[in-house]
XYZ file of C-alpha atoms in Angstrom:
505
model
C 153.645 202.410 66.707
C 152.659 199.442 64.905
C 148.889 198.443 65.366
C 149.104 195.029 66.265
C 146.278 192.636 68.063
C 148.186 193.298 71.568
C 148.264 196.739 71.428
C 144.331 196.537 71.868
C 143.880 193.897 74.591
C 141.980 196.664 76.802
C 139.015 197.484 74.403
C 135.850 197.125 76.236
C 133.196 194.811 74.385
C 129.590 196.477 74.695
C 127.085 194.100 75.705
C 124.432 193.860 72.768
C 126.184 196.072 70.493
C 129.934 194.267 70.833
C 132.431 194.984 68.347
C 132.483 191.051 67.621
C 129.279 192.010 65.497
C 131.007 192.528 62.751
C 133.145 189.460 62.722
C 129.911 187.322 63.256
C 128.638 189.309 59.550
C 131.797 188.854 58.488
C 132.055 185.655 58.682
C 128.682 184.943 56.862
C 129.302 186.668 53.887
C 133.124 185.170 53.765
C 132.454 181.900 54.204
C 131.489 180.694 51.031
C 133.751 183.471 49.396
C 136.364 181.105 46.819
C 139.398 183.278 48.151
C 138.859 182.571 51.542
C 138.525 178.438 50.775
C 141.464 178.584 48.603
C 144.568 178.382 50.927
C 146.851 178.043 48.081
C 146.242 181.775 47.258
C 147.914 183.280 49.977
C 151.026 181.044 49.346
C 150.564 182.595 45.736
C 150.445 186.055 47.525
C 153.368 185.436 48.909
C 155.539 184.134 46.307
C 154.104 187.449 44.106
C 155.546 189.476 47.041
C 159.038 187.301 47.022
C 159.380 188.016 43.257
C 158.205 191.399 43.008
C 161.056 192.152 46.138
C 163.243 190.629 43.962
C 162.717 193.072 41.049
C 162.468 195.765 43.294
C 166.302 194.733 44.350
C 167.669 194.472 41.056
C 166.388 197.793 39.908
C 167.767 199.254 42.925
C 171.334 198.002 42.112
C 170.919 198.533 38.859
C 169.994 202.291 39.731
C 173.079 202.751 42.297
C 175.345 201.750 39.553
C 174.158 204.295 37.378
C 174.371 206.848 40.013
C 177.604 205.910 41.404
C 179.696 205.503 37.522
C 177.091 207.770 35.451
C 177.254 210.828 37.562
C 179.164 213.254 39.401
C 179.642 210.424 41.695
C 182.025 209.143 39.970
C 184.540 211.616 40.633
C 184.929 210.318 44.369
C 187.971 207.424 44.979
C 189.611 205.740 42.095
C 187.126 204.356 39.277
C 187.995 201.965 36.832
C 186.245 201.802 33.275
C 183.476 199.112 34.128
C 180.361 198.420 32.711
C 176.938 197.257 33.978
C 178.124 193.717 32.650
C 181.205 193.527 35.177
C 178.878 194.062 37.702
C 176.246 191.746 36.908
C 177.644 189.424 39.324
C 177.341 191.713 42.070
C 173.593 192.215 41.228
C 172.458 188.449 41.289
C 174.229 188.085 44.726
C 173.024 191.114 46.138
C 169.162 189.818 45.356
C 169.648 186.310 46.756
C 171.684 187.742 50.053
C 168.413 190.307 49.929
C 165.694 187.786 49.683
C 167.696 185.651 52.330
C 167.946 188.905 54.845
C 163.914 188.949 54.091
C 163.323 185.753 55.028
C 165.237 185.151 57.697
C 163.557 188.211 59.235
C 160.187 186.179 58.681
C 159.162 188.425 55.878
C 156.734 186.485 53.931
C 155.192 184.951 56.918
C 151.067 184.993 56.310
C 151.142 187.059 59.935
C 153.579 189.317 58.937
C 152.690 190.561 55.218
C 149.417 192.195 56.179
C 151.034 194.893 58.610
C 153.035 197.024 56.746
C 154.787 198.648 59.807
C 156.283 195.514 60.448
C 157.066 194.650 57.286
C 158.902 198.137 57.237
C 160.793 197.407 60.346
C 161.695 193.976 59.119
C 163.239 195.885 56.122
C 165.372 197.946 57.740
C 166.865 195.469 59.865
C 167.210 193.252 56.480
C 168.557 196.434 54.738
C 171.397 196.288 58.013
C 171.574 192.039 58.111
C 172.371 192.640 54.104
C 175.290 195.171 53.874
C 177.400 192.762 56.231
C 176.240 189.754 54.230
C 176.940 190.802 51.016
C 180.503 192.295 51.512
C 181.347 189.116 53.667
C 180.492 187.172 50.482
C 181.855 189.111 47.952
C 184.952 188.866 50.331
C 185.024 185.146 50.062
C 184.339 185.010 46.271
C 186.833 187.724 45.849
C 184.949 188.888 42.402
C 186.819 191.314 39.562
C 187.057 194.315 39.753
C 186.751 194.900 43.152
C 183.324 196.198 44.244
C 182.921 199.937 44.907
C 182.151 200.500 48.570
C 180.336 203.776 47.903
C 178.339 201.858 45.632
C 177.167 199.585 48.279
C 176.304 202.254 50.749
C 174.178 203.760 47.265
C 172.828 200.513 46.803
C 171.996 199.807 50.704
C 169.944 203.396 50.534
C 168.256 202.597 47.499
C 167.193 199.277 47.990
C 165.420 200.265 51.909
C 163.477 202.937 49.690
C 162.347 200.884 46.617
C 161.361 198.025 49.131
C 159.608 200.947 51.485
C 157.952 202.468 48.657
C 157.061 199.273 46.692
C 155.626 197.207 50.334
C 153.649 200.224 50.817
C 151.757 199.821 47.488
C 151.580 196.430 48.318
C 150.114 196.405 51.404
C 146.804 199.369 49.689
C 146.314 197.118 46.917
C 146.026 193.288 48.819
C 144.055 195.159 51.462
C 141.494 196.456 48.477
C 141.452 193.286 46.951
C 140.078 189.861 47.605
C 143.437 188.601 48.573
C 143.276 189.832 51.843
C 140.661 187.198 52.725
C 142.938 184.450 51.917
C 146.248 185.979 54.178
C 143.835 185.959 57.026
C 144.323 183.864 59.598
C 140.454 182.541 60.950
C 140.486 181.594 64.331
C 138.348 179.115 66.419
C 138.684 179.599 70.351
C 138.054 176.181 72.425
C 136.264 177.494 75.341
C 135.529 181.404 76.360
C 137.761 183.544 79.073
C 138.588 186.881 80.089
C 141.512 186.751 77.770
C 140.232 185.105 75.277
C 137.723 188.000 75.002
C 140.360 190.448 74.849
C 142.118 188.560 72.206
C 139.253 188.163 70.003
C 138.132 191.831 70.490
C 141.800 192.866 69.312
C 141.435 190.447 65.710
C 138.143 192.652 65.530
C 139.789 195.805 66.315
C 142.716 195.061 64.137
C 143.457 197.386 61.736
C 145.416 195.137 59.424
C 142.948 192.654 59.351
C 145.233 189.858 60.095
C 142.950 187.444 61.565
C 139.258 186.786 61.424
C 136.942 185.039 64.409
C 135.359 182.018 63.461
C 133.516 181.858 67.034
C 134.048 179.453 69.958
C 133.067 175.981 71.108
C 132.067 174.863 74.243
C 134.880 172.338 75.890
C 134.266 169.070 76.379
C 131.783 168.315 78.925
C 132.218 171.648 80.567
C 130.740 175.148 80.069
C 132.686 178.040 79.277
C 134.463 179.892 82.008
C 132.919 183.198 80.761
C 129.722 183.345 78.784
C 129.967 184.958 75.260
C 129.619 188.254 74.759
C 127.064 187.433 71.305
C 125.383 183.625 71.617
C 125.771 183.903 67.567
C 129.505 183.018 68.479
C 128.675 179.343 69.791
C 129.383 176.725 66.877
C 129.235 174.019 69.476
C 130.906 171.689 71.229
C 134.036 170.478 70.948
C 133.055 166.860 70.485
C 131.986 167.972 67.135
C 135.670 170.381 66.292
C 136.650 167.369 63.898
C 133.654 168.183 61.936
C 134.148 172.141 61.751
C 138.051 171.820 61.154
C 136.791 169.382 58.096
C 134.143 171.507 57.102
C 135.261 175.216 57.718
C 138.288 177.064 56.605
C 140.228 176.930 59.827
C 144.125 178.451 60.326
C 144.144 178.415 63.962
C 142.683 176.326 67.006
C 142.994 178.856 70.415
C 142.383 176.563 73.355
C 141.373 179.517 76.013
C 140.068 176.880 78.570
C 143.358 174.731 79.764
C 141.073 173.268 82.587
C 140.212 170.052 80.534
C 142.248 167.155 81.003
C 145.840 166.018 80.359
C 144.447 163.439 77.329
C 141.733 166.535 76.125
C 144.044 168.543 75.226
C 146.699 166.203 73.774
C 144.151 164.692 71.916
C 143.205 168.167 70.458
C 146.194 169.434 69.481
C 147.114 165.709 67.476
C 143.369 166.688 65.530
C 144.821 169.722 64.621
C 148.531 168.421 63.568
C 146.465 165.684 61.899
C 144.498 168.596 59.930
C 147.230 170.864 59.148
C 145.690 173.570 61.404
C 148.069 175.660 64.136
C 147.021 174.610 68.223
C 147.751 177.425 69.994
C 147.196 177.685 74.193
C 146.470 181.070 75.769
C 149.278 180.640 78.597
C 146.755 181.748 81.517
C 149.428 180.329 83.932
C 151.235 183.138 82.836
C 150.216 186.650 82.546
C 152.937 187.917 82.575
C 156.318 188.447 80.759
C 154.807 185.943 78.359
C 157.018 186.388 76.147
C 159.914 185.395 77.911
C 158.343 181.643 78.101
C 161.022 179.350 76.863
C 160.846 175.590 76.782
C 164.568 173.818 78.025
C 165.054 170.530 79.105
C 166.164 169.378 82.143
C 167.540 165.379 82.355
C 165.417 164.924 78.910
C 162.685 166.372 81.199
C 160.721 169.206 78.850
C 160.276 172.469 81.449
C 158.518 175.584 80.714
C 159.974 178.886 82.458
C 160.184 182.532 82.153
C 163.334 184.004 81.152
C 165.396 185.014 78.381
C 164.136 188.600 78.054
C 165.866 190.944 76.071
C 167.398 193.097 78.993
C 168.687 189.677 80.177
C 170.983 189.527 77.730
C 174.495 190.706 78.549
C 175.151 192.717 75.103
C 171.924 194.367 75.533
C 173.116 194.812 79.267
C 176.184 196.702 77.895
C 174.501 198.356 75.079
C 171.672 200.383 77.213
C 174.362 200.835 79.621
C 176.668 202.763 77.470
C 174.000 204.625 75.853
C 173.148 205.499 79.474
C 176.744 206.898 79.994
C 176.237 209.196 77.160
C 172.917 210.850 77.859
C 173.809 211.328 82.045
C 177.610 213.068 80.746
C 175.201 215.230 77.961
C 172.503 216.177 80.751
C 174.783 216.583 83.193
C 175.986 219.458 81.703
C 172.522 221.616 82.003
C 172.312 220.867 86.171
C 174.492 224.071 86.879
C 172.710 226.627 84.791
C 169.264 224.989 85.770
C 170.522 224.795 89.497
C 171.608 228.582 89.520
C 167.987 229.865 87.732
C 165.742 227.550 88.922
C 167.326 227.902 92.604
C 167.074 230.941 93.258
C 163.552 231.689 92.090
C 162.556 227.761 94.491
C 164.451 229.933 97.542
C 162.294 232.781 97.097
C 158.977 231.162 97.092
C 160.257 228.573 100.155
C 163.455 228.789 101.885
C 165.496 225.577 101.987
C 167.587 223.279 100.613
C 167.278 223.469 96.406
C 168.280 219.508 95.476
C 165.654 217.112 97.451
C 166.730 213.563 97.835
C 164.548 210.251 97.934
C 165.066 206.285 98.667
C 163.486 204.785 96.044
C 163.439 201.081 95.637
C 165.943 200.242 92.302
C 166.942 197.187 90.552
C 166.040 193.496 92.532
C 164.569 195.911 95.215
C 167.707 197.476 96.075
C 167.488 200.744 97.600
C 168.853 203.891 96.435
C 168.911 207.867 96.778
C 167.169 209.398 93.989
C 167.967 213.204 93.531
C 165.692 216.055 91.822
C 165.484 219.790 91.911
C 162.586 220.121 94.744
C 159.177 221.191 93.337
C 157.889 221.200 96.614
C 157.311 223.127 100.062
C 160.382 222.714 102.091
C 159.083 219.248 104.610
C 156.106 218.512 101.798
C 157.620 214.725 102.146
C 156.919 214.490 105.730
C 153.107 213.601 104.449
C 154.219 211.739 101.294
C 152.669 208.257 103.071
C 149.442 209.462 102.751
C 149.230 209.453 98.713
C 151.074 207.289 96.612
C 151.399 209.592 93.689
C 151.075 213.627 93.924
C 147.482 214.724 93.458
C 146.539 217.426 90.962
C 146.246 220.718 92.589
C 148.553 219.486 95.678
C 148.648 222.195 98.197
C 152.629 221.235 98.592
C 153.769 222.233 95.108
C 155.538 225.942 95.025
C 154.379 227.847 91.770
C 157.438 227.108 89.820
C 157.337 223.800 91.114
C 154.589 223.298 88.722
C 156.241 224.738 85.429
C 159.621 222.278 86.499
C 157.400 219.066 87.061
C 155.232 220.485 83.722
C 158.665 220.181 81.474
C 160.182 217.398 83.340
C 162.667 219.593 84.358
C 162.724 218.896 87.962
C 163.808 215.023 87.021
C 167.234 216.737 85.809
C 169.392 215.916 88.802
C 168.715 212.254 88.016
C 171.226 212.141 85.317
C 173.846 211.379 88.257
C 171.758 208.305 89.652
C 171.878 207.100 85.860
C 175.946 208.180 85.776
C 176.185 206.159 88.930
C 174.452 202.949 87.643
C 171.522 203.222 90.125
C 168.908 204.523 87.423
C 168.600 203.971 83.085
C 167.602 206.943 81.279
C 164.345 204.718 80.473
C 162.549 202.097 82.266
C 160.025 202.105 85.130
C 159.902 204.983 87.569
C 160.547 203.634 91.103
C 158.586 203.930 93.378
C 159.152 205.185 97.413
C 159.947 201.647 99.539
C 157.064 202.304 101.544
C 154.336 202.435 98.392
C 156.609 199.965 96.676
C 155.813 196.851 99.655
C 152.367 198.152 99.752
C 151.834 197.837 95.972
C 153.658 195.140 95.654
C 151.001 193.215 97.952
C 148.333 195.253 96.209
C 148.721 195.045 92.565
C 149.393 191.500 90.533
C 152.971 190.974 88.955
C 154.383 194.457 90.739
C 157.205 193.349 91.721
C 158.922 192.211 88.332
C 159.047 195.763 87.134
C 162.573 195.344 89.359
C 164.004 192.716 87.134
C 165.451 196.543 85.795
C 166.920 199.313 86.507
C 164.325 202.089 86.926
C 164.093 205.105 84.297
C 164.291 208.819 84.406
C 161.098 208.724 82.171
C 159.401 205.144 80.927
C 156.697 203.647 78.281
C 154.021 204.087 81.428
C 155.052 207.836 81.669
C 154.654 208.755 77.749
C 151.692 206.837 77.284
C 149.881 209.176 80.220
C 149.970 207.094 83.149
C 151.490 209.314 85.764
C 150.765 211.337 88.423
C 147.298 209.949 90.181
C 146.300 207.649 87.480
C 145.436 203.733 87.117
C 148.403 202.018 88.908
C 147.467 198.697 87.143
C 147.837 200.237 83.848
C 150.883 201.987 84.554
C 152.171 198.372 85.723
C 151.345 196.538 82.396
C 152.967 199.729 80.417
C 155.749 198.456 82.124
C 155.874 194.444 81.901
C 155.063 195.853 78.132
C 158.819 197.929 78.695
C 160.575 194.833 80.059
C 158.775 192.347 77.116
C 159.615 194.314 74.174
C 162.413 196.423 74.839
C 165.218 197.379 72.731
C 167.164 200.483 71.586
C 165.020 201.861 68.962
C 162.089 201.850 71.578
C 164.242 203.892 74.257
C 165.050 206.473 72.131
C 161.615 206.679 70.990
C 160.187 207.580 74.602
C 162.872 209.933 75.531
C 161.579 211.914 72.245
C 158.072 211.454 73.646
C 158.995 212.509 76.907
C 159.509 215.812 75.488
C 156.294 215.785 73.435
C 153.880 213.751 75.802
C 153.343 215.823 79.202
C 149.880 214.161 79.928
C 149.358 214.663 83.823
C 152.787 215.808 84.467
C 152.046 217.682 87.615
């Protein structure tokens, strides 16, 4: 997974010895550095980048033409004698349609080009965004001779490598050169909070070096909410912020303090439109499914609100719903074997009933019967209430109980409640309706793990947090789930499911 400034919003900072040391050095000896002052470098940085794609592209095609009329290739579908020249053409409109894929996947924006595994996920989906463009164009145009269609499949493969290969050079040599100072973003936080510590410890931690901390100014007339964790931070106040954003090489103003007044804050943000420097607000109305915070307006009336999630949209709806179809028909066929071997050997260690059946609370709190193969002594659930999650070393669990729960295997009999449309192959486990209205009372922004269907395995479960761990942890694994879902990241936790069995017991 892609290191990005959220994924570390739970490092500690350590008194004295904080990690925001650095920054504060770092800072000093890059402040009068000519690459960082020089903001027109990083627009040079990425123009290099554009042009250099650009090659990149055209040597591609150029190389899929070879392959495709040059080689044994060229024995496949009928082939006309054409030469590079005929398809000229073809090249020039497969680099603009390329360079417009790129940039409409934001590309070459300053907080994108410094993390390579986003710039390689942007590629691919440009790679996709550009086969459909480019035939729909030459379509239109209607060129002569006809394009090849193997030779655009060549030329799709070839160009996601060279762009791969060449980004990945890229990305080594700005990062050991000066020009990473300039494609940093520097960041000055207007007041200090809980989250604004966790945000600037994630720049810190960041491995692609993507933004730098300036420090932090006291707001207006106030103190911070949270002290500092290093008084070296403190440039000031923010009476004097017209001053720094004059005086210092400033991208980004963070207010982190949104307790200052209606006209404060206005008047901060038209300083830094005035300046040419981004406002930003960290939302600490809302923490949680931030990034579903849309602005709509209602009788000309401007109103902020949470919605528009991925899983709210109806294709996605359909799309993890058929995909849910096909894995509960696939694992449906392993119950019977797993039933008949697993069964007997449960019946022999504790007589009873082999399936054991659940309410769980599903999607919008909606109750449901959740099946598994049992793992347990025949009544173990008479006692569940006393434990939210099975303890390590329960007395309940029957020796082979152990080895199911160990390989997940015991979670098998699910593939029905998915079949059915109670359960998703992924997405948050639910949770018994008696724990689930206790937690729900218990633990901050519980509840909106229901906006979904729940999963047969989930991001919590494959990141560790199962079994008697940290239940607030396991609940922001999930509001991570419901944020950023989409297809490629549910088939990358069922493969982890398989490979991550961290306190599966």
């Amino acid at each position: 997974m892609e290191h990005s400034a959220n994924d570390n919003l739970g490092t500690p900072l350590l008194g004295g010895a904080s990690v925001l040391e650095p920054a504060i050095a770092a800072q000093m000896v890059t402040e009068a550095s000519p690459a960082v002052r020089d903001r027109t470098l990083a627009e040079r940085v990425v123009i290099l980048s554009m042009i250099c794609d650009a090659i990149v592209v055209a040597a591609a095609m150029t190389l899929s033409f070879w392959l495709r009329f040059n080689t044994s290739l060229s024995t496949y579908g009928i082939v006309s004698n054409v030469t590079l020249q005929d398809y000229a053409g073809y090249i020039g409109i497969g680099i603009v349609t390329m360079l417009a894929s790129l940039t409409y996947r934001q590309l070459y924006a300053r907080n994108v080009i410094l993390r390579y595994r986003r710039v390689a996920r942007h590629i691919f989906e440009s790679s996709i965004i550009w086969v459909v463009g480019f035939m729909s164009v030459l379509l239109i145009l209607k060129f002569s001779p006809p394009v090849s269609r193997l030779y655009v499949a060549i030329a799709a493969v070839n160009i996601l490598g060279g762009l791969l290969a060449f980004r990945w050079v890229f990305d080594r040599l700005v990062h050991r050169s000066d020009m990473v100072a300039s494609l940093r973003q520097r960041v000055l936080f207007v007041g200090w909070s809980e989250e604004a510590e966790h945000l600037a410890t994630a720049f810190v931690s960041d491995h692609a070096d993507a933004y730098e901390l300036v420090g932090c100014v006291t707001p207006a007339g106030r103190d911070f909410l949270r002290n500092p964790p290093n008084p070296k931070l403190v440039l000031g106040s923010e009476e004097n912020i017209a001053d720094m954003l004059a005086n210092r090489r400033i991208d980004i103003v963070m207010l982190a303090d949104t307790n200052s007044s209606q006209g404060a804050i206005v008047g901060l943000a038209n300083l830094c439109e005035k300046t040419m420097v981004q406002f930003k607000v960290i939302p600490s109305y809302f923490q949680i499914l931030v990034s579903g915070l849309h602005l709509e307006t209602v009788s000309g009336i401007p109103i902020l609100g949470v919605s528009r999630l991925p899983l709210d949209r109806s294709t996605n709806i359909a799309t993890k719903r058929l995909v849910d179809i096909v894995g509960a028909c696939v694992g449906l066929i392993f119950l019977p074997p797993l039933l008949a071997v697993f069964g007997l050997l449960i019946y022999r260690e504790s007589p009873g009933p082999i399936l054991f059946r659940q309410e769980r609370r599903g999607r919008n709190g909606r109750p449901f019967w959740m099946y598994k193969i049992r793992s347990m002594k025949f009544g173990a659930e008479k006692s569940d209430h006393l434990s939210q999650s099975t303890e390590r070393q329960d007395p309940r669990l029957l020796r082979i109980g152990a080895f199911l729960r160990r390989w997940n295997l015991d979670e098998v009999p699910q593939f029905w409640n998915v079949l059915k449309g109670d359960m998703s192959l992924v997405g948050p486990r639910p949770e018994r309706l008696y724990h689930s209205e206790k937690l729900g009372n218990e633990i901050p922004h519980y509840n909106a793990r229901h906006n979904v269907k729940p999963g047969m395995t989930g991001w919590a479960q494959v990141k560790g947090f199962r079994g008697d761990t940290d239940l607030s942890e396991r609940v922001k694994c999930d509001l991570y789930y419901l944020e950023n879902w989409n297809l490629l990241l549910d088939l990358q936790i069922m493969v982890m499911t398989f490979l991550k069995r961290e306190n599966a017991y």
